[in-house]
Amino acid sequence: MALSIESLLPQLAAGSAHTHALDFRYEALDGEAVTLRAPYRDDLVGDPGAGVLAGGLVTAMLDHVGGLAVWVALGEFRPIATLDLRVDYMRAAEPGRDLLARARCYRLTHSIGFVRAFAYEQDPEDPVAAAQAAYIINSDGERGAGANVPRPGGRA
C-alpha cells in the first residue's frame, strides 16, 4: 500500500541532511499550501550584531517548501529539481523569532511545477521574503539517460 503524500510531508520536510541540520519542521498543509517552520537558533544568525537570521536560511527554506508544494500538487513523491528560483527580500527577519515559509504550486505541467512562496514570522501578509520558483519534474517515461544512444540493430 502506497503512502499518501500528506503522510510523507513531515519526513520530506526534515529528512535530508541539510533540512535536518537546519531543523526544518513540517507545520501544516492547508488545502494545497504547505507550511514549514525553522526555529530561531543563534547559529543560524547571519548578523550577530543584529541577531537577524541569515539570508541563506531564508532562501533554503523557500526553495524546500516550494518543492514540497510541487509534491502536494503531484499527489506523489517523484524526483524534482529546482530549475529557477527568485527571492525578493522585503525586510530583515525579526531577531529571536521562528521563521515560517508557506508555498503553493499554482501551475503544474507534465514537466514543470510553478510555485509562489513567502517567508514570515507570524503574519503571511507581512513577509520577510517572497519567492517565485520553477521545479523540473522527472517525467522521463523510460527515456532516461542514454535513451537516445544508438543500439545494435539500429534502434535508439
JSON list of C-alpha atoms in Angstrom, two decimals:
[
{"chain": "A", "resi": 1, "resn": "MET", "atom": "CA", "xyz": [0.00, 0.00, 0.00]},
{"chain": "A", "resi": 2, "resn": "ALA", "atom": "CA", "xyz": [1.48, 3.35, -1.06]},
{"chain": "A", "resi": 3, "resn": "LEU", "atom": "CA", "xyz": [1.57, 6.14, 1.49]},
{"chain": "A", "resi": 4, "resn": "SER", "atom": "CA", "xyz": [-0.18, 9.40, 0.68]},
{"chain": "A", "resi": 5, "resn": "ILE", "atom": "CA", "xyz": [1.99, 12.44, 0.06]},
{"chain": "A", "resi": 6, "resn": "GLU", "atom": "CA", "xyz": [0.34, 14.12, 3.06]},
{"chain": "A", "resi": 7, "resn": "SER", "atom": "CA", "xyz": [1.60, 11.36, 5.35]},
{"chain": "A", "resi": 8, "resn": "LEU", "atom": "CA", "xyz": [5.13, 11.76, 3.95]},
{"chain": "A", "resi": 9, "resn": "LEU", "atom": "CA", "xyz": [5.36, 15.56, 4.38]},
{"chain": "A", "resi": 10, "resn": "PRO", "atom": "CA", "xyz": [6.89, 15.53, 7.89]},
{"chain": "A", "resi": 11, "resn": "GLN", "atom": "CA", "xyz": [9.67, 13.20, 6.71]},
{"chain": "A", "resi": 12, "resn": "LEU", "atom": "CA", "xyz": [10.18, 15.11, 3.44]},
{"chain": "A", "resi": 13, "resn": "ALA", "atom": "CA", "xyz": [10.35, 18.39, 5.38]},
{"chain": "A", "resi": 14, "resn": "ALA", "atom": "CA", "xyz": [13.24, 17.32, 7.62]},
{"chain": "A", "resi": 15, "resn": "GLY", "atom": "CA", "xyz": [14.58, 14.04, 6.25]},
{"chain": "A", "resi": 16, "resn": "SER", "atom": "CA", "xyz": [17.57, 15.22, 4.23]},
{"chain": "A", "resi": 17, "resn": "ALA", "atom": "CA", "xyz": [20.89, 16.09, 5.84]},
{"chain": "A", "resi": 18, "resn": "HIS", "atom": "CA", "xyz": [20.64, 19.85, 5.27]},
{"chain": "A", "resi": 19, "resn": "THR", "atom": "CA", "xyz": [16.98, 20.21, 6.28]},
{"chain": "A", "resi": 20, "resn": "HIS", "atom": "CA", "xyz": [17.66, 18.17, 9.41]},
{"chain": "A", "resi": 21, "resn": "ALA", "atom": "CA", "xyz": [20.69, 20.33, 10.24]},
{"chain": "A", "resi": 22, "resn": "LEU", "atom": "CA", "xyz": [18.61, 23.48, 9.75]},
{"chain": "A", "resi": 23, "resn": "ASP", "atom": "CA", "xyz": [15.85, 21.93, 11.91]},
{"chain": "A", "resi": 24, "resn": "PHE", "atom": "CA", "xyz": [13.09, 22.44, 9.32]},
{"chain": "A", "resi": 25, "resn": "ARG", "atom": "CA", "xyz": [9.78, 21.20, 10.66]},
{"chain": "A", "resi": 26, "resn": "TYR", "atom": "CA", "xyz": [6.57, 20.42, 8.85]},
{"chain": "A", "resi": 27, "resn": "GLU", "atom": "CA", "xyz": [3.94, 22.82, 10.17]},
{"chain": "A", "resi": 28, "resn": "ALA", "atom": "CA", "xyz": [0.76, 22.37, 8.13]},
{"chain": "A", "resi": 29, "resn": "LEU", "atom": "CA", "xyz": [-1.00, 21.54, 4.90]},
{"chain": "A", "resi": 30, "resn": "ASP", "atom": "CA", "xyz": [-3.88, 23.91, 4.24]},
{"chain": "A", "resi": 31, "resn": "GLY", "atom": "CA", "xyz": [-5.55, 22.88, 1.01]},
{"chain": "A", "resi": 32, "resn": "GLU", "atom": "CA", "xyz": [-2.66, 22.97, -1.47]},
{"chain": "A", "resi": 33, "resn": "ALA", "atom": "CA", "xyz": [-0.43, 25.27, 0.63]},
{"chain": "A", "resi": 34, "resn": "VAL", "atom": "CA", "xyz": [2.41, 23.74, 2.66]},
{"chain": "A", "resi": 35, "resn": "THR", "atom": "CA", "xyz": [3.98, 25.49, 5.64]},
{"chain": "A", "resi": 36, "resn": "LEU", "atom": "CA", "xyz": [7.39, 24.82, 7.20]},
{"chain": "A", "resi": 37, "resn": "ARG", "atom": "CA", "xyz": [8.95, 26.20, 10.37]},
{"chain": "A", "resi": 38, "resn": "ALA", "atom": "CA", "xyz": [12.59, 26.90, 11.17]},
{"chain": "A", "resi": 39, "resn": "PRO", "atom": "CA", "xyz": [13.01, 27.52, 14.90]},
{"chain": "A", "resi": 40, "resn": "TYR", "atom": "CA", "xyz": [15.20, 30.50, 15.72]},
{"chain": "A", "resi": 41, "resn": "ARG", "atom": "CA", "xyz": [18.73, 29.46, 16.65]},
{"chain": "A", "resi": 42, "resn": "ASP", "atom": "CA", "xyz": [21.76, 31.60, 17.36]},
{"chain": "A", "resi": 43, "resn": "ASP", "atom": "CA", "xyz": [23.90, 29.52, 14.98]},
{"chain": "A", "resi": 44, "resn": "LEU", "atom": "CA", "xyz": [21.58, 30.45, 12.08]},
{"chain": "A", "resi": 45, "resn": "VAL", "atom": "CA", "xyz": [22.07, 34.19, 12.58]},
{"chain": "A", "resi": 46, "resn": "GLY", "atom": "CA", "xyz": [23.74, 36.00, 9.69]},
{"chain": "A", "resi": 47, "resn": "ASP", "atom": "CA", "xyz": [24.49, 39.25, 11.53]},
{"chain": "A", "resi": 48, "resn": "PRO", "atom": "CA", "xyz": [25.40, 38.64, 15.19]},
{"chain": "A", "resi": 49, "resn": "GLY", "atom": "CA", "xyz": [25.13, 42.35, 15.98]},
{"chain": "A", "resi": 50, "resn": "ALA", "atom": "CA", "xyz": [21.51, 42.49, 14.82]},
{"chain": "A", "resi": 51, "resn": "GLY", "atom": "CA", "xyz": [20.50, 38.89, 15.64]},
{"chain": "A", "resi": 52, "resn": "VAL", "atom": "CA", "xyz": [18.89, 38.51, 12.21]},
{"chain": "A", "resi": 53, "resn": "LEU", "atom": "CA", "xyz": [18.64, 35.09, 10.58]},
{"chain": "A", "resi": 54, "resn": "ALA", "atom": "CA", "xyz": [20.93, 34.52, 7.61]},
{"chain": "A", "resi": 55, "resn": "GLY", "atom": "CA", "xyz": [19.54, 35.17, 4.14]},
{"chain": "A", "resi": 56, "resn": "GLY", "atom": "CA", "xyz": [20.78, 31.75, 3.03]},
{"chain": "A", "resi": 57, "resn": "LEU", "atom": "CA", "xyz": [18.46, 30.12, 5.57]},
{"chain": "A", "resi": 58, "resn": "VAL", "atom": "CA", "xyz": [15.53, 32.07, 4.13]},
{"chain": "A", "resi": 59, "resn": "THR", "atom": "CA", "xyz": [16.44, 31.03, 0.57]},
{"chain": "A", "resi": 60, "resn": "ALA", "atom": "CA", "xyz": [16.94, 27.37, 1.52]},
{"chain": "A", "resi": 61, "resn": "MET", "atom": "CA", "xyz": [13.62, 27.33, 3.33]},
{"chain": "A", "resi": 62, "resn": "LEU", "atom": "CA", "xyz": [11.71, 28.92, 0.44]},
{"chain": "A", "resi": 63, "resn": "ASP", "atom": "CA", "xyz": [13.29, 26.51, -2.03]},
{"chain": "A", "resi": 64, "resn": "HIS", "atom": "CA", "xyz": [12.47, 23.48, 0.11]},
{"chain": "A", "resi": 65, "resn": "VAL", "atom": "CA", "xyz": [8.88, 24.43, 0.88]},
{"chain": "A", "resi": 66, "resn": "GLY", "atom": "CA", "xyz": [8.42, 25.08, -2.85]},
{"chain": "A", "resi": 67, "resn": "GLY", "atom": "CA", "xyz": [9.48, 21.53, -3.61]},
{"chain": "A", "resi": 68, "resn": "LEU", "atom": "CA", "xyz": [7.04, 20.22, -1.01]},
{"chain": "A", "resi": 69, "resn": "ALA", "atom": "CA", "xyz": [4.27, 22.20, -2.72]},
{"chain": "A", "resi": 70, "resn": "VAL", "atom": "CA", "xyz": [5.11, 20.55, -6.05]},
{"chain": "A", "resi": 71, "resn": "TRP", "atom": "CA", "xyz": [4.85, 17.10, -4.47]},
{"chain": "A", "resi": 72, "resn": "VAL", "atom": "CA", "xyz": [1.48, 18.05, -2.98]},
{"chain": "A", "resi": 73, "resn": "ALA", "atom": "CA", "xyz": [0.27, 19.19, -6.41]},
{"chain": "A", "resi": 74, "resn": "LEU", "atom": "CA", "xyz": [1.55, 15.96, -7.99]},
{"chain": "A", "resi": 75, "resn": "GLY", "atom": "CA", "xyz": [-0.06, 13.89, -5.25]},
{"chain": "A", "resi": 76, "resn": "GLU", "atom": "CA", "xyz": [3.04, 11.73, -5.07]},
{"chain": "A", "resi": 77, "resn": "PHE", "atom": "CA", "xyz": [6.77, 11.79, -4.47]},
{"chain": "A", "resi": 78, "resn": "ARG", "atom": "CA", "xyz": [8.74, 11.97, -7.72]},
{"chain": "A", "resi": 79, "resn": "PRO", "atom": "CA", "xyz": [12.24, 13.27, -8.36]},
{"chain": "A", "resi": 80, "resn": "ILE", "atom": "CA", "xyz": [12.26, 17.04, -8.88]},
{"chain": "A", "resi": 81, "resn": "ALA", "atom": "CA", "xyz": [14.96, 19.69, -9.08]},
{"chain": "A", "resi": 82, "resn": "THR", "atom": "CA", "xyz": [14.93, 23.47, -8.76]},
{"chain": "A", "resi": 83, "resn": "LEU", "atom": "CA", "xyz": [15.05, 24.94, -12.24]},
{"chain": "A", "resi": 84, "resn": "ASP", "atom": "CA", "xyz": [14.67, 28.61, -11.31]},
{"chain": "A", "resi": 85, "resn": "LEU", "atom": "CA", "xyz": [14.33, 30.45, -8.01]},
{"chain": "A", "resi": 86, "resn": "ARG", "atom": "CA", "xyz": [13.91, 34.17, -7.49]},
{"chain": "A", "resi": 87, "resn": "VAL", "atom": "CA", "xyz": [13.79, 35.52, -3.95]},
{"chain": "A", "resi": 88, "resn": "ASP", "atom": "CA", "xyz": [12.81, 39.11, -3.17]},
{"chain": "A", "resi": 89, "resn": "TYR", "atom": "CA", "xyz": [13.85, 40.15, 0.32]},
{"chain": "A", "resi": 90, "resn": "MET", "atom": "CA", "xyz": [11.40, 42.68, 1.74]},
{"chain": "A", "resi": 91, "resn": "ARG", "atom": "CA", "xyz": [12.75, 43.21, 5.24]},
{"chain": "A", "resi": 92, "resn": "ALA", "atom": "CA", "xyz": [15.02, 41.63, 7.84]},
{"chain": "A", "resi": 93, "resn": "ALA", "atom": "CA", "xyz": [13.58, 38.80, 9.89]},
{"chain": "A", "resi": 94, "resn": "GLU", "atom": "CA", "xyz": [12.83, 39.77, 13.48]},
{"chain": "A", "resi": 95, "resn": "PRO", "atom": "CA", "xyz": [15.54, 38.62, 15.93]},
{"chain": "A", "resi": 96, "resn": "GLY", "atom": "CA", "xyz": [14.55, 35.78, 18.25]},
{"chain": "A", "resi": 97, "resn": "ARG", "atom": "CA", "xyz": [11.50, 34.70, 16.20]},
{"chain": "A", "resi": 98, "resn": "ASP", "atom": "CA", "xyz": [10.91, 31.42, 14.39]},
{"chain": "A", "resi": 99, "resn": "LEU", "atom": "CA", "xyz": [10.63, 31.69, 10.62]},
{"chain": "A", "resi": 100, "resn": "LEU", "atom": "CA", "xyz": [7.72, 30.19, 8.70]},
{"chain": "A", "resi": 101, "resn": "ALA", "atom": "CA", "xyz": [7.58, 29.55, 4.96]},
{"chain": "A", "resi": 102, "resn": "ARG", "atom": "CA", "xyz": [4.41, 28.81, 3.01]},
{"chain": "A", "resi": 103, "resn": "ALA", "atom": "CA", "xyz": [4.21, 27.72, -0.63]},
{"chain": "A", "resi": 104, "resn": "ARG", "atom": "CA", "xyz": [1.64, 26.71, -3.20]},
{"chain": "A", "resi": 105, "resn": "CYS", "atom": "CA", "xyz": [2.17, 25.18, -6.63]},
{"chain": "A", "resi": 106, "resn": "TYR", "atom": "CA", "xyz": [-0.13, 27.30, -8.79]},
{"chain": "A", "resi": 107, "resn": "ARG", "atom": "CA", "xyz": [0.55, 25.60, -12.15]},
{"chain": "A", "resi": 108, "resn": "LEU", "atom": "CA", "xyz": [1.66, 22.11, -12.99]},
{"chain": "A", "resi": 109, "resn": "THR", "atom": "CA", "xyz": [2.62, 20.87, -16.46]},
{"chain": "A", "resi": 110, "resn": "HIS", "atom": "CA", "xyz": [3.88, 17.41, -17.37]},
{"chain": "A", "resi": 111, "resn": "SER", "atom": "CA", "xyz": [7.47, 18.53, -16.73]},
{"chain": "A", "resi": 112, "resn": "ILE", "atom": "CA", "xyz": [7.45, 21.74, -14.63]},
{"chain": "A", "resi": 113, "resn": "GLY", "atom": "CA", "xyz": [5.81, 22.90, -11.40]},
{"chain": "A", "resi": 114, "resn": "PHE", "atom": "CA", "xyz": [5.45, 26.66, -10.83]},
{"chain": "A", "resi": 115, "resn": "VAL", "atom": "CA", "xyz": [5.42, 27.87, -7.23]},
{"chain": "A", "resi": 116, "resn": "ARG", "atom": "CA", "xyz": [4.92, 31.03, -5.19]},
{"chain": "A", "resi": 117, "resn": "ALA", "atom": "CA", "xyz": [6.17, 31.13, -1.61]},
{"chain": "A", "resi": 118, "resn": "PHE", "atom": "CA", "xyz": [6.51, 33.55, 1.29]},
{"chain": "A", "resi": 119, "resn": "ALA", "atom": "CA", "xyz": [8.67, 33.59, 4.43]},
{"chain": "A", "resi": 120, "resn": "TYR", "atom": "CA", "xyz": [7.35, 35.36, 7.53]},
{"chain": "A", "resi": 121, "resn": "GLU", "atom": "CA", "xyz": [7.33, 35.21, 11.32]},
{"chain": "A", "resi": 122, "resn": "GLN", "atom": "CA", "xyz": [3.65, 35.37, 12.21]},
{"chain": "A", "resi": 123, "resn": "ASP", "atom": "CA", "xyz": [1.64, 37.15, 9.52]},
{"chain": "A", "resi": 124, "resn": "PRO", "atom": "CA", "xyz": [1.91, 35.98, 5.90]},
{"chain": "A", "resi": 125, "resn": "GLU", "atom": "CA", "xyz": [0.71, 39.47, 4.91]},
{"chain": "A", "resi": 126, "resn": "ASP", "atom": "CA", "xyz": [3.96, 40.91, 6.35]},
{"chain": "A", "resi": 127, "resn": "PRO", "atom": "CA", "xyz": [6.58, 38.75, 4.60]},
{"chain": "A", "resi": 128, "resn": "VAL", "atom": "CA", "xyz": [10.31, 38.73, 5.14]},
{"chain": "A", "resi": 129, "resn": "ALA", "atom": "CA", "xyz": [10.73, 37.46, 1.58]},
{"chain": "A", "resi": 130, "resn": "ALA", "atom": "CA", "xyz": [8.73, 36.28, -1.41]},
{"chain": "A", "resi": 131, "resn": "ALA", "atom": "CA", "xyz": [9.79, 33.66, -3.94]},
{"chain": "A", "resi": 132, "resn": "GLN", "atom": "CA", "xyz": [8.80, 32.65, -7.43]},
{"chain": "A", "resi": 133, "resn": "ALA", "atom": "CA", "xyz": [10.18, 29.28, -8.49]},
{"chain": "A", "resi": 134, "resn": "ALA", "atom": "CA", "xyz": [10.04, 26.57, -11.13]},
{"chain": "A", "resi": 135, "resn": "TYR", "atom": "CA", "xyz": [10.87, 22.91, -10.50]},
{"chain": "A", "resi": 136, "resn": "ILE", "atom": "CA", "xyz": [11.57, 20.35, -13.18]},
{"chain": "A", "resi": 137, "resn": "ILE", "atom": "CA", "xyz": [9.73, 17.08, -12.70]},
{"chain": "A", "resi": 138, "resn": "ASN", "atom": "CA", "xyz": [11.25, 13.79, -13.73]},
{"chain": "A", "resi": 139, "resn": "SER", "atom": "CA", "xyz": [8.82, 12.57, -16.34]},
{"chain": "A", "resi": 140, "resn": "ASP", "atom": "CA", "xyz": [11.25, 10.62, -18.47]},
{"chain": "A", "resi": 141, "resn": "GLY", "atom": "CA", "xyz": [8.70, 7.95, -19.40]},
{"chain": "A", "resi": 142, "resn": "GLU", "atom": "CA", "xyz": [11.53, 5.43, -19.80]},
{"chain": "A", "resi": 143, "resn": "ARG", "atom": "CA", "xyz": [13.56, 7.96, -21.77]},
{"chain": "A", "resi": 144, "resn": "GLY", "atom": "CA", "xyz": [16.32, 8.16, -19.16]},
{"chain": "A", "resi": 145, "resn": "ALA", "atom": "CA", "xyz": [19.98, 8.87, -19.71]},
{"chain": "A", "resi": 146, "resn": "GLY", "atom": "CA", "xyz": [21.33, 7.12, -22.78]},
{"chain": "A", "resi": 147, "resn": "ALA", "atom": "CA", "xyz": [17.91, 6.50, -24.36]},
{"chain": "A", "resi": 148, "resn": "ASN", "atom": "CA", "xyz": [18.99, 8.38, -27.48]},
{"chain": "A", "resi": 149, "resn": "VAL", "atom": "CA", "xyz": [22.21, 6.38, -27.94]},
{"chain": "A", "resi": 150, "resn": "PRO", "atom": "CA", "xyz": [22.05, 4.06, -30.97]},
{"chain": "A", "resi": 151, "resn": "ARG", "atom": "CA", "xyz": [21.90, 0.42, -30.02]},
{"chain": "A", "resi": 152, "resn": "PRO", "atom": "CA", "xyz": [22.97, -2.63, -32.02]},
{"chain": "A", "resi": 153, "resn": "GLY", "atom": "CA", "xyz": [20.24, -3.39, -34.51]},
{"chain": "A", "resi": 154, "resn": "GLY", "atom": "CA", "xyz": [19.64, 0.27, -35.37]},
{"chain": "A", "resi": 155, "resn": "ARG", "atom": "CA", "xyz": [17.23, 1.27, -32.57]},
{"chain": "A", "resi": 156, "resn": "ALA", "atom": "CA", "xyz": [17.94, 4.19, -30.27]}
]
